[in-house]
PDB file of C-alpha atoms in Angstrom:
ATOM      1  CA  TYR A  26      19.320 109.173  -8.196  1.00  0.00           C
ATOM      2  CA  HIS A  27      19.139 105.465  -8.634  1.00  0.00           C
ATOM      3  CA  PRO A  28      16.456 103.986  -6.292  1.00  0.00           C
ATOM      4  CA  TYR A  29      18.984 101.660  -4.636  1.00  0.00           C
ATOM      5  CA  LEU A  30      21.262 104.599  -3.849  1.00  0.00           C
ATOM      6  CA  GLN A  31      18.349 106.521  -2.366  1.00  0.00           C
ATOM      7  CA  TYR A  32      17.348 103.536  -0.260  1.00  0.00           C
ATOM      8  CA  PHE A  33      20.939 103.027   0.880  1.00  0.00           C
ATOM      9  CA  PHE A  34      21.285 106.706   1.802  1.00  0.00           C
ATOM     10  CA  LEU A  35      18.067 106.659   3.834  1.00  0.00           C
ATOM     11  CA  TRP A  36      19.071 103.402   5.526  1.00  0.00           C
ATOM     12  CA  LEU A  37      22.536 104.762   6.348  1.00  0.00           C
ATOM     13  CA  ARG A  38      21.098 108.002   7.719  1.00  0.00           C
ATOM     14  CA  GLY A  39      18.660 106.031   9.879  1.00  0.00           C
ATOM     15  CA  LYS A  40      21.461 103.855  11.262  1.00  0.00           C
ATOM     16  CA  ALA A  41      23.561 106.955  12.016  1.00  0.00           C
ATOM     17  CA  ARG A  42      20.653 108.460  13.950  1.00  0.00           C
ATOM     18  CA  GLY A  43      20.223 105.253  15.929  1.00  0.00           C
ATOM     19  CA  TYR A  44      16.956 104.150  14.365  1.00  0.00           C
ATOM     20  CA  GLU A  45      16.203 100.446  14.422  1.00  0.00           C
ATOM     21  CA  ALA A  46      13.796  98.458  12.330  1.00  0.00           C
ATOM     22  CA  ILE A  47      10.412  97.871  13.900  1.00  0.00           C
ATOM     23  CA  PRO A  48      10.327  94.171  14.784  1.00  0.00           C
ATOM     24  CA  MET A  49       7.778  92.153  12.893  1.00  0.00           C
ATOM     25  CA  ARG A  50       5.533  91.192  15.797  1.00  0.00           C
ATOM     26  CA  ASN A  51       3.439  88.649  13.958  1.00  0.00           C
ATOM     27  CA  ARG A  52       6.300  87.144  12.011  1.00  0.00           C
ATOM     28  CA  ARG A  53       6.099  83.381  12.025  1.00  0.00           C
ATOM     29  CA  ILE A  54       9.315  81.438  11.736  1.00  0.00           C
ATOM     30  CA  LEU A  55       8.370  78.027  10.376  1.00  0.00           C
ATOM     31  CA  TYR A  56      11.722  77.015   8.918  1.00  0.00           C
ATOM     32  CA  ASP A  57      15.352  77.157   9.861  1.00  0.00           C
ATOM     33  CA  ALA A  58      16.264  77.851   6.239  1.00  0.00           C
ATOM     34  CA  PHE A  59      14.725  78.532   2.849  1.00  0.00           C
ATOM     35  CA  VAL A  60      16.655  76.630   0.172  1.00  0.00           C
ATOM     36  CA  SER A  61      17.103  78.439  -3.135  1.00  0.00           C
ATOM     37  CA  TYR A  62      18.106  76.063  -5.928  1.00  0.00           C
ATOM     38  CA  ASN A  63      17.626  75.376  -9.603  1.00  0.00           C
ATOM     39  CA  SER A  64      15.128  72.589 -10.325  1.00  0.00           C
ATOM     40  CA  ASP A  65      17.908  70.610 -12.069  1.00  0.00           C
ATOM     41  CA  ASP A  66      19.644  70.421  -8.670  1.00  0.00           C
ATOM     42  CA  LEU A  67      16.621  68.833  -6.971  1.00  0.00           C
ATOM     43  CA  PRO A  68      18.300  65.362  -6.895  1.00  0.00           C
ATOM     44  CA  TRP A  69      21.170  66.855  -4.824  1.00  0.00           C
ATOM     45  CA  VAL A  70      18.641  68.489  -2.513  1.00  0.00           C
ATOM     46  CA  LYS A  71      16.722  65.204  -2.075  1.00  0.00           C
ATOM     47  CA  HIS A  72      19.683  62.833  -1.771  1.00  0.00           C
ATOM     48  CA  GLN A  73      22.270  65.001  -0.010  1.00  0.00           C
ATOM     49  CA  LEU A  74      20.799  68.060   1.689  1.00  0.00           C
ATOM     50  CA  ILE A  75      17.584  66.684   3.185  1.00  0.00           C
ATOM     51  CA  PRO A  76      19.101  63.454   4.592  1.00  0.00           C
ATOM     52  CA  ASN A  77      22.063  65.309   6.127  1.00  0.00           C
ATOM     53  CA  ILE A  78      20.231  68.353   7.495  1.00  0.00           C
ATOM     54  CA  GLU A  79      16.633  67.357   8.211  1.00  0.00           C
ATOM     55  CA  GLU A  80      17.116  63.701   9.078  1.00  0.00           C
ATOM     56  CA  GLN A  81      20.250  63.985  11.269  1.00  0.00           C
ATOM     57  CA  ARG A  82      20.256  65.291  14.829  1.00  0.00           C
ATOM     58  CA  PRO A  83      19.872  68.102  15.592  1.00  0.00           C
ATOM     59  CA  ASN A  84      17.076  68.242  13.040  1.00  0.00           C
ATOM     60  CA  TYR A  85      16.649  71.407  11.004  1.00  0.00           C
ATOM     61  CA  ARG A  86      13.483  72.261   9.099  1.00  0.00           C
ATOM     62  CA  LEU A  87      14.103  73.361   5.497  1.00  0.00           C
ATOM     63  CA  CYS A  88      11.693  75.122   3.158  1.00  0.00           C
ATOM     64  CA  ILE A  89      12.002  73.236  -0.138  1.00  0.00           C
ATOM     65  CA  ALA A  90      10.012  74.722  -3.032  1.00  0.00           C
ATOM     66  CA  ASP A  91       9.062  71.393  -4.619  1.00  0.00           C
ATOM     67  CA  ARG A  92       7.752  70.100  -1.308  1.00  0.00           C
ATOM     68  CA  ASP A  93       6.582  73.100   0.735  1.00  0.00           C
ATOM     69  CA  PHE A  94       5.154  75.631  -1.713  1.00  0.00           C
ATOM     70  CA  LEU A  95       1.366  75.775  -1.816  1.00  0.00           C
ATOM     71  CA  ALA A  96      -0.014  74.451  -5.109  1.00  0.00           C
ATOM     72  CA  GLY A  97      -2.089  76.941  -7.083  1.00  0.00           C
ATOM     73  CA  ARG A  98      -0.645  79.928  -5.236  1.00  0.00           C
ATOM     74  CA  ASP A  99       1.346  82.611  -7.043  1.00  0.00           C
ATOM     75  CA  ILE A 100       5.019  81.578  -7.212  1.00  0.00           C
ATOM     76  CA  VAL A 101       6.283  84.998  -6.104  1.00  0.00           C
ATOM     77  CA  ASP A 102       4.026  84.901  -3.011  1.00  0.00           C
ATOM     78  CA  ASN A 103       5.332  81.414  -2.211  1.00  0.00           C
ATOM     79  CA  ILE A 104       8.943  82.622  -2.545  1.00  0.00           C
ATOM     80  CA  VAL A 105       8.470  85.760  -0.419  1.00  0.00           C
ATOM     81  CA  ASP A 106       6.590  83.869   2.306  1.00  0.00           C
ATOM     82  CA  GLY A 107       9.126  81.028   2.290  1.00  0.00           C
ATOM     83  CA  ILE A 108      12.018  83.438   2.772  1.00  0.00           C
ATOM     84  CA  ASN A 109      10.209  85.548   5.373  1.00  0.00           C
ATOM     85  CA  GLU A 110       9.130  82.484   7.364  1.00  0.00           C
ATOM     86  CA  SER A 111      12.741  81.227   7.491  1.00  0.00           C
ATOM     87  CA  ARG A 112      15.591  82.321   9.727  1.00  0.00           C
ATOM     88  CA  LYS A 113      18.169  81.916   6.927  1.00  0.00           C
ATOM     89  CA  THR A 114      18.341  81.393   3.174  1.00  0.00           C
ATOM     90  CA  VAL A 115      20.684  78.815   1.661  1.00  0.00           C
ATOM     91  CA  CYS A 116      21.568  79.497  -1.995  1.00  0.00           C
ATOM     92  CA  LEU A 117      22.888  76.450  -3.860  1.00  0.00           C
ATOM     93  CA  LEU A 118      25.074  78.095  -6.495  1.00  0.00           C
ATOM     94  CA  THR A 119      25.553  76.363  -9.836  1.00  0.00           C
ATOM     95  CA  ARG A 120      25.785  77.569 -13.425  1.00  0.00           C
ATOM     96  CA  ARG A 121      22.094  76.730 -13.805  1.00  0.00           C
ATOM     97  CA  PHE A 122      21.269  78.750 -10.670  1.00  0.00           C
ATOM     98  CA  ILE A 123      22.832  81.962 -11.951  1.00  0.00           C
ATOM     99  CA  ARG A 124      21.091  81.612 -15.339  1.00  0.00           C
ATOM    100  CA  SER A 125      17.661  81.053 -13.765  1.00  0.00           C
ATOM    101  CA  GLY A 126      15.305  83.995 -13.433  1.00  0.00           C
ATOM    102  CA  TRP A 127      13.516  82.448 -10.432  1.00  0.00           C
ATOM    103  CA  CYS A 128      16.778  81.723  -8.615  1.00  0.00           C
ATOM    104  CA  THR A 129      17.957  85.268  -9.285  1.00  0.00           C
ATOM    105  CA  LEU A 130      14.691  86.580  -7.827  1.00  0.00           C
ATOM    106  CA  GLU A 131      15.082  84.396  -4.720  1.00  0.00           C
ATOM    107  CA  PHE A 132      18.663  85.610  -4.308  1.00  0.00           C
ATOM    108  CA  LYS A 133      17.583  89.267  -4.617  1.00  0.00           C
ATOM    109  CA  ILE A 134      14.808  88.858  -2.034  1.00  0.00           C
ATOM    110  CA  ALA A 135      17.175  87.092   0.376  1.00  0.00           C
ATOM    111  CA  ARG A 136      19.869  89.735  -0.202  1.00  0.00           C
ATOM    112  CA  HIS A 137      17.325  92.462   0.518  1.00  0.00           C
ATOM    113  CA  LYS A 138      16.446  90.704   3.796  1.00  0.00           C
ATOM    114  CA  LEU A 139      20.182  90.575   4.628  1.00  0.00           C
ATOM    115  CA  PHE A 140      20.476  94.301   3.911  1.00  0.00           C
ATOM    116  CA  ASP A 141      17.207  95.219   5.641  1.00  0.00           C
ATOM    117  CA  GLU A 142      17.638  93.211   8.851  1.00  0.00           C
ATOM    118  CA  GLY A 143      21.371  93.739   9.143  1.00  0.00           C
ATOM    119  CA  LYS A 144      21.774  90.094  10.176  1.00  0.00           C
ATOM    120  CA  ASP A 145      23.715  87.336   8.485  1.00  0.00           C
ATOM    121  CA  VAL A 146      20.752  85.503   6.966  1.00  0.00           C
ATOM    122  CA  LEU A 147      22.339  84.350   3.706  1.00  0.00           C
ATOM    123  CA  ILE A 148      24.353  81.128   3.340  1.00  0.00           C
ATOM    124  CA  LEU A 149      26.073  80.585  -0.007  1.00  0.00           C
ATOM    125  CA  VAL A 150      26.965  77.043  -1.070  1.00  0.00           C
ATOM    126  CA  LEU A 151      29.010  76.561  -4.224  1.00  0.00           C
ATOM    127  CA  LEU A 152      28.050  73.152  -5.640  1.00  0.00           C
ATOM    128  CA  GLU A 153      30.311  73.407  -8.698  1.00  0.00           C
ATOM    129  CA  ASP A 154      33.032  75.616 -10.088  1.00  0.00           C
ATOM    130  CA  ILE A 155      31.537  78.607 -11.843  1.00  0.00           C
ATOM    131  CA  PRO A 156      33.842  80.294 -14.351  1.00  0.00           C
ATOM    132  CA  VAL A 157      34.654  83.913 -13.529  1.00  0.00           C
ATOM    133  CA  THR A 158      33.368  84.904 -16.977  1.00  0.00           C
ATOM    134  CA  GLN A 159      29.895  83.622 -16.061  1.00  0.00           C
ATOM    135  CA  LEU A 160      30.012  85.093 -12.569  1.00  0.00           C
ATOM    136  CA  SER A 161      31.130  88.533 -13.755  1.00  0.00           C
ATOM    137  CA  ARG A 162      27.691  89.133 -15.305  1.00  0.00           C
ATOM    138  CA  TYR A 163      26.211  88.893 -11.809  1.00  0.00           C
ATOM    139  CA  HIS A 164      28.248  91.560 -10.077  1.00  0.00           C
ATOM    140  CA  ARG A 165      26.129  91.630  -6.891  1.00  0.00           C
ATOM    141  CA  LEU A 166      26.642  87.910  -6.349  1.00  0.00           C
ATOM    142  CA  GLN A 167      30.335  88.207  -7.185  1.00  0.00           C
ATOM    143  CA  LYS A 168      30.698  91.149  -4.797  1.00  0.00           C
ATOM    144  CA  LEU A 169      28.915  89.283  -2.016  1.00  0.00           C
ATOM    145  CA  MET A 170      31.115  86.217  -2.575  1.00  0.00           C
ATOM    146  CA  SER A 171      34.234  88.375  -2.342  1.00  0.00           C
ATOM    147  CA  LYS A 172      33.144  89.731   1.060  1.00  0.00           C
ATOM    148  CA  LYS A 173      31.335  86.767   2.581  1.00  0.00           C
ATOM    149  CA  THR A 174      32.575  83.303   3.438  1.00  0.00           C
ATOM    150  CA  TYR A 175      30.844  80.613   1.432  1.00  0.00           C
ATOM    151  CA  LEU A 176      30.851  76.832   1.561  1.00  0.00           C
ATOM    152  CA  VAL A 177      32.159  74.667  -1.283  1.00  0.00           C
ATOM    153  CA  TRP A 178      30.772  71.186  -1.916  1.00  0.00           C
ATOM    154  CA  PRO A 179      33.834  68.901  -1.854  1.00  0.00           C
ATOM    155  CA  ASP A 180      34.487  66.309  -4.557  1.00  0.00           C
ATOM    156  CA  ASP A 181      36.224  64.166  -1.945  1.00  0.00           C
ATOM    157  CA  PRO A 182      33.667  62.128   0.072  1.00  0.00           C
ATOM    158  CA  GLY A 183      35.967  62.414   3.104  1.00  0.00           C
ATOM    159  CA  GLY A 184      35.604  66.202   3.111  1.00  0.00           C
ATOM    160  CA  ARG A 185      31.821  66.043   3.183  1.00  0.00           C
ATOM    161  CA  VAL A 186      31.658  65.349   6.927  1.00  0.00           C
ATOM    162  CA  LEU A 187      33.339  68.701   7.533  1.00  0.00           C
ATOM    163  CA  PHE A 188      31.103  70.367   4.918  1.00  0.00           C
ATOM    164  CA  TRP A 189      27.945  69.213   6.755  1.00  0.00           C
ATOM    165  CA  ALA A 190      29.395  70.336  10.088  1.00  0.00           C
ATOM    166  CA  TRP A 191      30.080  73.827   8.715  1.00  0.00           C
ATOM    167  CA  LEU A 192      26.646  74.068   7.109  1.00  0.00           C
ATOM    168  CA  ARG A 193      24.961  73.036  10.357  1.00  0.00           C
ATOM    169  CA  HIS A 194      27.061  75.609  12.207  1.00  0.00           C
ATOM    170  CA  ALA A 195      25.939  78.313   9.735  1.00  0.00           C
ATOM    171  CA  LEU A 196      22.303  77.371  10.262  1.00  0.00           C
TER     172      LEU A 196
END
């Protein structure tokens, strides 16, 4: 059997028997959201996301890799801790995001947390149109997008007020 199928079967059997995950007693929540993005999208994060989410009331605390990761520490440890110390994960989806190995890893860890905790911890934000041909290579992302509501960054500046309201509501 494929390991994911085995894990799914065991998880499903546990749910059917009424088992619940043991709460992480010492889990520290430092952030409202971990932001998963490609480094080429850092200007959008700095000039759009941070001013509209962290600097507007109510203030949310975001985990931004370029700002909050500990220098000299293993990147994978930084990613895992950032996601685990956050209530949600916001994935900023672009063509560069889906081609990036690090972004794919962040998405997989966040998706595992979604699956493991059974809570809606993943927020998908589509920053640009991604052709179906590119998305079809990433069937798990495509499947999740077909089942889950996601936000789309509007080209129209007038629509951005509503975008920020919906993102804040999701957080």
